[in-house]
PDB file of C-alpha atoms in Angstrom:
ATOM      1  CA  GLY S 112      24.703   6.775 -17.513  1.00 40.00           C
ATOM      2  CA  GLY S 113      21.693   8.186 -19.377  1.00 42.00           C
ATOM      3  CA  ARG S 114      22.189   5.629 -22.111  1.00 42.00           C
ATOM      4  CA  ALA S 115      22.500   2.634 -19.831  1.00 43.00           C
ATOM      5  CA  SER S 116      19.248   3.343 -18.031  1.00 42.00           C
ATOM      6  CA  ALA S 117      17.358   3.663 -21.323  1.00 44.00           C
ATOM      7  CA  ALA S 118      18.738   0.280 -22.332  1.00 39.00           C
ATOM      8  CA  ALA S 119      17.826  -1.150 -18.966  1.00 42.00           C
ATOM      9  CA  MET S 120      14.303   0.162 -19.403  1.00 42.00           C
ATOM     10  CA  ALA S 121      13.971  -1.356 -22.858  1.00 42.00           C
ATOM     11  CA  GLU S 122      15.329  -4.636 -21.582  1.00 40.00           C
ATOM     12  CA  GLY S 123      13.172  -4.886 -18.465  1.00 39.00           C
ATOM     13  CA  GLY S 124      10.453  -7.441 -19.214  1.00 38.00           C
ATOM     14  CA  SER S 125       6.951  -6.702 -17.962  1.00 40.00           C
ATOM     15  CA  LYS S 126       7.293  -9.526 -15.426  1.00 49.00           C
ATOM     16  CA  SER S 127      10.116  -7.824 -13.550  1.00 65.00           C
ATOM     17  CA  SER S 128       9.315  -5.454 -10.732  1.00 75.00           C
ATOM     18  CA  ARG S 129      12.713  -3.779 -11.019  1.00 84.00           C
ATOM     19  CA  VAL S 130      12.582  -0.131 -11.923  1.00 80.00           C
ATOM     20  CA  PRO S 131      15.486   2.075 -12.896  1.00 81.00           C
ATOM     21  CA  GLY S 132      15.715   4.979 -10.465  1.00 92.00           C
ATOM     22  CA  TYR S 133      18.227   7.742  -9.849  1.00 93.00           C
ATOM     23  CA  TRP S 134      19.494  10.001  -7.090  1.00 94.00           C
ATOM     24  CA  ASP S 135      18.354  13.619  -7.203  1.00 95.00           C
ATOM     25  CA  GLY S 136      20.320  15.322  -4.446  1.00 93.00           C
ATOM     26  CA  ASP S 137      19.592  13.269  -1.345  1.00 92.00           C
ATOM     27  CA  GLU S 138      16.360  11.811  -2.715  1.00 94.00           C
ATOM     28  CA  TYR S 139      16.061   8.644  -4.723  1.00 95.00           C
ATOM     29  CA  VAL S 140      13.519   9.003  -7.510  1.00 94.00           C
ATOM     30  CA  THR S 141      11.755   5.835  -8.627  1.00 93.00           C
ATOM     31  CA  LYS S 142       8.264   4.536  -9.414  1.00 91.00           C
ATOM     32  CA  GLY S 143       5.668   2.322  -7.769  1.00 88.00           C
ATOM     33  CA  VAL S 144       3.840  -0.471  -9.571  1.00 83.00           C
ATOM     34  CA  GLY S 145       1.238   1.940 -10.974  1.00 81.00           C
ATOM     35  CA  GLY S 146       3.981   4.038 -12.536  1.00 85.00           C
ATOM     36  CA  ASN S 147       3.566   6.908 -10.073  1.00 87.00           C
ATOM     37  CA  GLU S 148       6.802   8.653  -9.221  1.00 91.00           C
ATOM     38  CA  ILE S 149       8.025   8.531  -5.664  1.00 92.00           C
ATOM     39  CA  ARG S 150      10.933  10.258  -3.921  1.00 94.00           C
ATOM     40  CA  LEU S 151      12.622   8.387  -1.105  1.00 94.00           C
ATOM     41  CA  PRO S 152      15.544   8.935   1.226  1.00 94.00           C
ATOM     42  CA  TYR S 153      16.638   5.358   0.365  1.00 94.00           C
ATOM     43  CA  GLU S 154      17.696   3.618  -2.805  1.00 94.00           C
ATOM     44  CA  LEU S 155      15.073   1.270  -4.216  1.00 94.00           C
ATOM     45  CA  THR S 156      15.552  -0.654  -7.448  1.00 92.00           C
ATOM     46  CA  ASP S 157      12.710  -3.136  -7.025  1.00 91.00           C
ATOM     47  CA  HIS S 158       9.256  -1.941  -5.983  1.00 91.00           C
ATOM     48  CA  CYS S 159       8.166  -5.574  -5.296  1.00 89.00           C
ATOM     49  CA  ASN S 160       4.830  -4.748  -6.934  1.00 87.00           C
ATOM     50  CA  PHE S 161       3.875  -2.151  -4.337  1.00 88.00           C
ATOM     51  CA  ARG S 162       2.206   1.103  -5.284  1.00 85.00           C
ATOM     52  CA  ALA S 163       3.858   4.448  -4.642  1.00 87.00           C
ATOM     53  CA  SER S 164       1.388   5.205  -1.824  1.00 84.00           C
ATOM     54  CA  GLU S 165       2.222   1.922  -0.083  1.00 87.00           C
ATOM     55  CA  ILE S 166       5.961   2.443  -0.511  1.00 91.00           C
ATOM     56  CA  ARG S 167       5.533   5.888   1.050  1.00 88.00           C
ATOM     57  CA  ASP S 168       3.852   4.305   4.101  1.00 87.00           C
ATOM     58  CA  PHE S 169       6.592   1.675   4.379  1.00 91.00           C
ATOM     59  CA  CYS S 170       9.246   4.354   4.033  1.00 92.00           C
ATOM     60  CA  TRP S 171       7.766   6.373   6.875  1.00 90.00           C
ATOM     61  CA  VAL S 172       7.710   3.326   9.148  1.00 90.00           C
ATOM     62  CA  PHE S 173      11.226   2.305   8.119  1.00 93.00           C
ATOM     63  CA  LYS S 174      12.482   5.813   8.810  1.00 92.00           C
ATOM     64  CA  VAL S 175      11.054   5.740  12.320  1.00 89.00           C
ATOM     65  CA  SER S 176      13.062   2.553  12.915  1.00 91.00           C
ATOM     66  CA  ASP S 177      16.180   3.894  11.209  1.00 92.00           C
ATOM     67  CA  VAL S 178      17.387   5.549  14.384  1.00 88.00           C
ATOM     68  CA  LEU S 179      20.960   6.113  13.198  1.00 90.00           C
ATOM     69  CA  ALA S 180      19.699   7.423   9.847  1.00 90.00           C
ATOM     70  CA  ASP S 181      22.180   5.167   8.065  1.00 94.00           C
ATOM     71  CA  GLY S 182      19.534   3.458   5.956  1.00 95.00           C
ATOM     72  CA  ILE S 183      19.782   0.203   7.865  1.00 95.00           C
ATOM     73  CA  ILE S 184      17.561  -1.307  10.550  1.00 95.00           C
ATOM     74  CA  SER S 185      18.035  -4.362  12.760  1.00 94.00           C
ATOM     75  CA  THR S 186      15.904  -7.493  12.747  1.00 93.00           C
ATOM     76  CA  VAL S 187      14.275  -6.351  15.990  1.00 92.00           C
ATOM     77  CA  GLU S 188      13.358  -3.050  14.351  1.00 93.00           C
ATOM     78  CA  VAL S 189      11.995  -4.875  11.304  1.00 94.00           C
ATOM     79  CA  ARG S 190       9.541  -6.592  13.581  1.00 93.00           C
ATOM     80  CA  ARG S 191       8.548  -3.307  15.225  1.00 91.00           C
ATOM     81  CA  ALA S 192       8.062  -1.761  11.809  1.00 91.00           C
ATOM     82  CA  LEU S 193       5.841  -4.670  10.776  1.00 91.00           C
ATOM     83  CA  ASN S 194       3.742  -4.193  13.901  1.00 86.00           C
ATOM     84  CA  ARG S 195       3.348  -0.494  13.122  1.00 85.00           C
ATOM     85  CA  LEU S 196       1.983  -1.510   9.736  1.00 82.00           C
ATOM     86  CA  GLY S 197      -0.497  -3.838  11.381  1.00 80.00           C
ATOM     87  CA  GLU S 198       1.354  -7.058  10.542  1.00 86.00           C
ATOM     88  CA  GLU S 199       1.947  -9.352  13.493  1.00 86.00           C
ATOM     89  CA  PRO S 200       3.547 -12.560  12.251  1.00 89.00           C
ATOM     90  CA  ASN S 201       4.256 -15.297  14.775  1.00 90.00           C
ATOM     91  CA  ASP S 202       7.892 -16.213  15.465  1.00 91.00           C
ATOM     92  CA  LYS S 203       7.924 -19.111  13.041  1.00 91.00           C
ATOM     93  CA  THR S 204       6.552 -17.079  10.123  1.00 91.00           C
ATOM     94  CA  PHE S 205       8.799 -14.150  10.948  1.00 92.00           C
ATOM     95  CA  LEU S 206      11.913 -16.349  11.043  1.00 91.00           C
ATOM     96  CA  LYS S 207      11.023 -18.016   7.774  1.00 92.00           C
ATOM     97  CA  ILE S 208      10.593 -14.649   6.049  1.00 91.00           C
ATOM     98  CA  MET S 209      13.835 -13.318   7.539  1.00 92.00           C
ATOM     99  CA  ASN S 210      15.687 -16.410   6.319  1.00 89.00           C
ATOM    100  CA  ASP S 211      14.319 -15.872   2.827  1.00 88.00           C
ATOM    101  CA  VAL S 212      15.343 -12.237   2.742  1.00 87.00           C
ATOM    102  CA  ASP S 213      18.493 -12.319   4.842  1.00 82.00           C
ATOM    103  CA  SER S 214      19.977 -15.709   4.067  1.00 82.00           C
ATOM    104  CA  HIS S 215      23.407 -14.708   5.408  1.00 82.00           C
ATOM    105  CA  ALA S 216      21.813 -13.711   8.725  1.00 79.00           C
ATOM    106  CA  THR S 217      23.491 -10.318   8.800  1.00 85.00           C
ATOM    107  CA  GLY S 218      20.691  -8.853  10.893  1.00 88.00           C
ATOM    108  CA  GLN S 219      21.081  -5.618   8.910  1.00 92.00           C
ATOM    109  CA  HIS S 220      18.248  -4.605   6.628  1.00 94.00           C
ATOM    110  CA  THR S 221      18.050  -1.948   3.953  1.00 95.00           C
ATOM    111  CA  PHE S 222      14.806  -0.358   2.839  1.00 96.00           C
ATOM    112  CA  GLN S 223      14.914  -2.552  -0.265  1.00 94.00           C
ATOM    113  CA  GLN S 224      15.067  -5.657   1.927  1.00 93.00           C
ATOM    114  CA  PHE S 225      12.265  -4.289   4.062  1.00 94.00           C
ATOM    115  CA  LEU S 226      10.092  -4.071   0.936  1.00 94.00           C
ATOM    116  CA  LYS S 227      10.945  -7.692   0.141  1.00 93.00           C
ATOM    117  CA  ILE S 228       9.878  -8.606   3.673  1.00 93.00           C
ATOM    118  CA  MET S 229       6.609  -6.695   3.217  1.00 92.00           C
ATOM    119  CA  ALA S 230       6.004  -8.570  -0.037  1.00 90.00           C
ATOM    120  CA  HIS S 231       5.524 -11.741   2.029  1.00 89.00           C
ATOM    121  CA  PHE S 232       2.368 -10.261   3.525  1.00 82.00           C
ATOM    122  CA  ASP S 233      -0.889 -10.090   1.682  1.00 69.00           C
ATOM    123  CA  ARG S 234      -1.697  -6.393   1.696  1.00 61.00           C
ATOM    124  CA  SER S 235      -4.895  -6.612  -0.289  1.00 60.00           C
ATOM    125  CA  MET S 236      -5.776  -2.975   0.105  1.00 56.00           C
ATOM    126  CA  LEU S 237      -8.145  -1.261  -2.268  1.00 60.00           C
ATOM    127  CA  THR S 238      -6.868   1.600  -4.356  1.00 66.00           C
ATOM    128  CA  GLU S 239      -8.750   4.802  -5.001  1.00 69.00           C
ATOM    129  CA  GLU S 240      -9.051   3.816  -8.645  1.00 70.00           C
ATOM    130  CA  GLU S 241     -10.575   0.442  -7.796  1.00 69.00           C
ATOM    131  CA  LEU S 242     -13.045   2.154  -5.486  1.00 73.00           C
ATOM    132  CA  ILE S 243     -14.075   4.718  -8.069  1.00 73.00           C
ATOM    133  CA  ASN S 244     -14.554   2.002 -10.675  1.00 74.00           C
ATOM    134  CA  ALA S 245     -16.654  -0.023  -8.236  1.00 72.00           C
ATOM    135  CA  PHE S 246     -18.615   3.097  -7.382  1.00 73.00           C
ATOM    136  CA  LYS S 247     -19.340   3.841 -11.057  1.00 77.00           C
ATOM    137  CA  ILE S 248     -20.727   0.360 -11.636  1.00 72.00           C
ATOM    138  CA  PHE S 249     -23.155   0.720  -8.751  1.00 71.00           C
ATOM    139  CA  ASP S 250     -24.124   4.285  -9.429  1.00 76.00           C
ATOM    140  CA  LYS S 251     -26.868   2.940 -11.706  1.00 74.00           C
ATOM    141  CA  ASP S 252     -28.579   6.237 -12.375  1.00 76.00           C
ATOM    142  CA  LYS S 253     -25.234   7.985 -13.019  1.00 79.00           C
ATOM    143  CA  SER S 254     -26.062  10.611 -10.423  1.00 81.00           C
ATOM    144  CA  GLY S 255     -22.508  10.736  -9.052  1.00 81.00           C
ATOM    145  CA  SER S 256     -23.725   9.446  -5.713  1.00 81.00           C
ATOM    146  CA  ILE S 257     -25.204   6.199  -4.413  1.00 80.00           C
ATOM    147  CA  ASP S 258     -28.070   5.478  -2.050  1.00 79.00           C
ATOM    148  CA  ALA S 259     -28.412   2.730   0.559  1.00 77.00           C
ATOM    149  CA  ILE S 260     -29.550   0.002  -1.861  1.00 79.00           C
ATOM    150  CA  GLU S 261     -26.707   0.715  -4.272  1.00 79.00           C
ATOM    151  CA  MET S 262     -24.345   0.915  -1.301  1.00 78.00           C
ATOM    152  CA  GLN S 263     -25.399  -2.511  -0.073  1.00 79.00           C
ATOM    153  CA  GLU S 264     -24.674  -4.084  -3.474  1.00 79.00           C
ATOM    154  CA  LEU S 265     -21.368  -2.265  -3.697  1.00 76.00           C
ATOM    155  CA  MET S 266     -20.200  -3.385  -0.258  1.00 76.00           C
ATOM    156  CA  LYS S 267     -21.162  -7.005  -1.095  1.00 76.00           C
ATOM    157  CA  LYS S 268     -19.093  -6.770  -4.250  1.00 72.00           C
ATOM    158  CA  LEU S 269     -16.107  -5.478  -2.271  1.00 69.00           C
ATOM    159  CA  GLY S 270     -16.435  -8.453   0.047  1.00 69.00           C
ATOM    160  CA  PHE S 271     -18.332  -6.848   2.929  1.00 72.00           C
ATOM    161  CA  ASP S 272     -21.649  -8.466   3.740  1.00 74.00           C
ATOM    162  CA  VAL S 273     -23.961  -5.717   4.967  1.00 77.00           C
ATOM    163  CA  THR S 274     -27.648  -5.562   5.794  1.00 80.00           C
ATOM    164  CA  PRO S 275     -29.819  -2.716   4.443  1.00 78.00           C
ATOM    165  CA  LEU S 276     -29.656  -1.194   7.903  1.00 81.00           C
ATOM    166  CA  GLU S 277     -25.874  -1.298   7.926  1.00 79.00           C
ATOM    167  CA  ALA S 278     -25.801   0.172   4.434  1.00 78.00           C
ATOM    168  CA  HIS S 279     -27.885   3.080   5.737  1.00 79.00           C
ATOM    169  CA  ALA S 280     -25.487   3.449   8.648  1.00 78.00           C
ATOM    170  CA  ILE S 281     -22.470   3.515   6.333  1.00 73.00           C
ATOM    171  CA  ILE S 282     -24.148   6.165   4.247  1.00 75.00           C
ATOM    172  CA  ALA S 283     -25.075   8.200   7.294  1.00 77.00           C
ATOM    173  CA  GLU S 284     -21.492   7.997   8.481  1.00 73.00           C
ATOM    174  CA  ALA S 285     -19.907   8.928   5.163  1.00 70.00           C
ATOM    175  CA  ASP S 286     -22.628  11.322   4.099  1.00 71.00           C
ATOM    176  CA  ASP S 287     -21.056  14.639   4.971  1.00 71.00           C
ATOM    177  CA  ASP S 288     -23.871  16.786   3.662  1.00 74.00           C
ATOM    178  CA  ASP S 289     -26.868  14.753   4.941  1.00 74.00           C
ATOM    179  CA  SER S 290     -28.238  14.162   1.456  1.00 77.00           C
ATOM    180  CA  GLY S 291     -29.097  10.515   2.156  1.00 76.00           C
ATOM    181  CA  GLU S 292     -26.634   9.584  -0.564  1.00 79.00           C
ATOM    182  CA  VAL S 293     -22.885   9.382  -0.710  1.00 76.00           C
ATOM    183  CA  SER S 294     -20.793  11.042  -3.373  1.00 78.00           C
ATOM    184  CA  TYR S 295     -17.604   9.595  -4.871  1.00 75.00           C
ATOM    185  CA  SER S 296     -15.295  11.613  -2.687  1.00 77.00           C
ATOM    186  CA  GLU S 297     -17.223  10.880   0.500  1.00 75.00           C
ATOM    187  CA  PHE S 298     -17.192   7.166  -0.260  1.00 74.00           C
ATOM    188  CA  VAL S 299     -13.562   6.902  -1.312  1.00 73.00           C
ATOM    189  CA  ALA S 300     -12.353   8.885   1.695  1.00 74.00           C
ATOM    190  CA  LYS S 301     -14.430   6.712   4.009  1.00 70.00           C
ATOM    191  CA  VAL S 302     -13.199   3.353   2.716  1.00 68.00           C
ATOM    192  CA  LEU S 303      -9.563   4.384   2.342  1.00 67.00           C
ATOM    193  CA  ASN S 304      -9.524   5.681   5.913  1.00 66.00           C
ATOM    194  CA  ASN S 305     -11.015   2.459   7.201  1.00 60.00           C
ATOM    195  CA  GLN S 306      -8.626  -0.051   5.751  1.00 55.00           C
TER     196      GLN S 306
END
């Protein structure tokens, strides 16, 4: 099958979120939307535009629900898994999504279907790369760290309205070495842990 997958790759338009993957022992090797490789205990041919890090989170939650370890979870478990990921759809929304994904009402869901369910939720999380880029823009003096004023502008840009006092507080909280400024790594770790 080496040839077929190369053809499939060449054929796959940029619009499609389907990715050719393969089994390596009992792990399925595929890629997230950013092109990062990911190894899963489940087959996944469509990453539904999720990044490898997100798929890893979903996989962990799915695995917790996959009590029989047969790669399939029930509708009830899907809902539990959603809750674990911080998504709490009301009954109407949940039913609509389940009808979209499981039109034959089998009540049995693979990891691939679970990803399709997750794709119905807006997971507008910031990536490390986006944070570092944002950080660079606001690190006006290119010092590799930002102070409270730069922090305030940066948070505004990321959609958080903060006062100068709050900006100081954020810095104090993320400032591991008490320098009065926050370095890239301090900032990225802080925001990623908070979302």
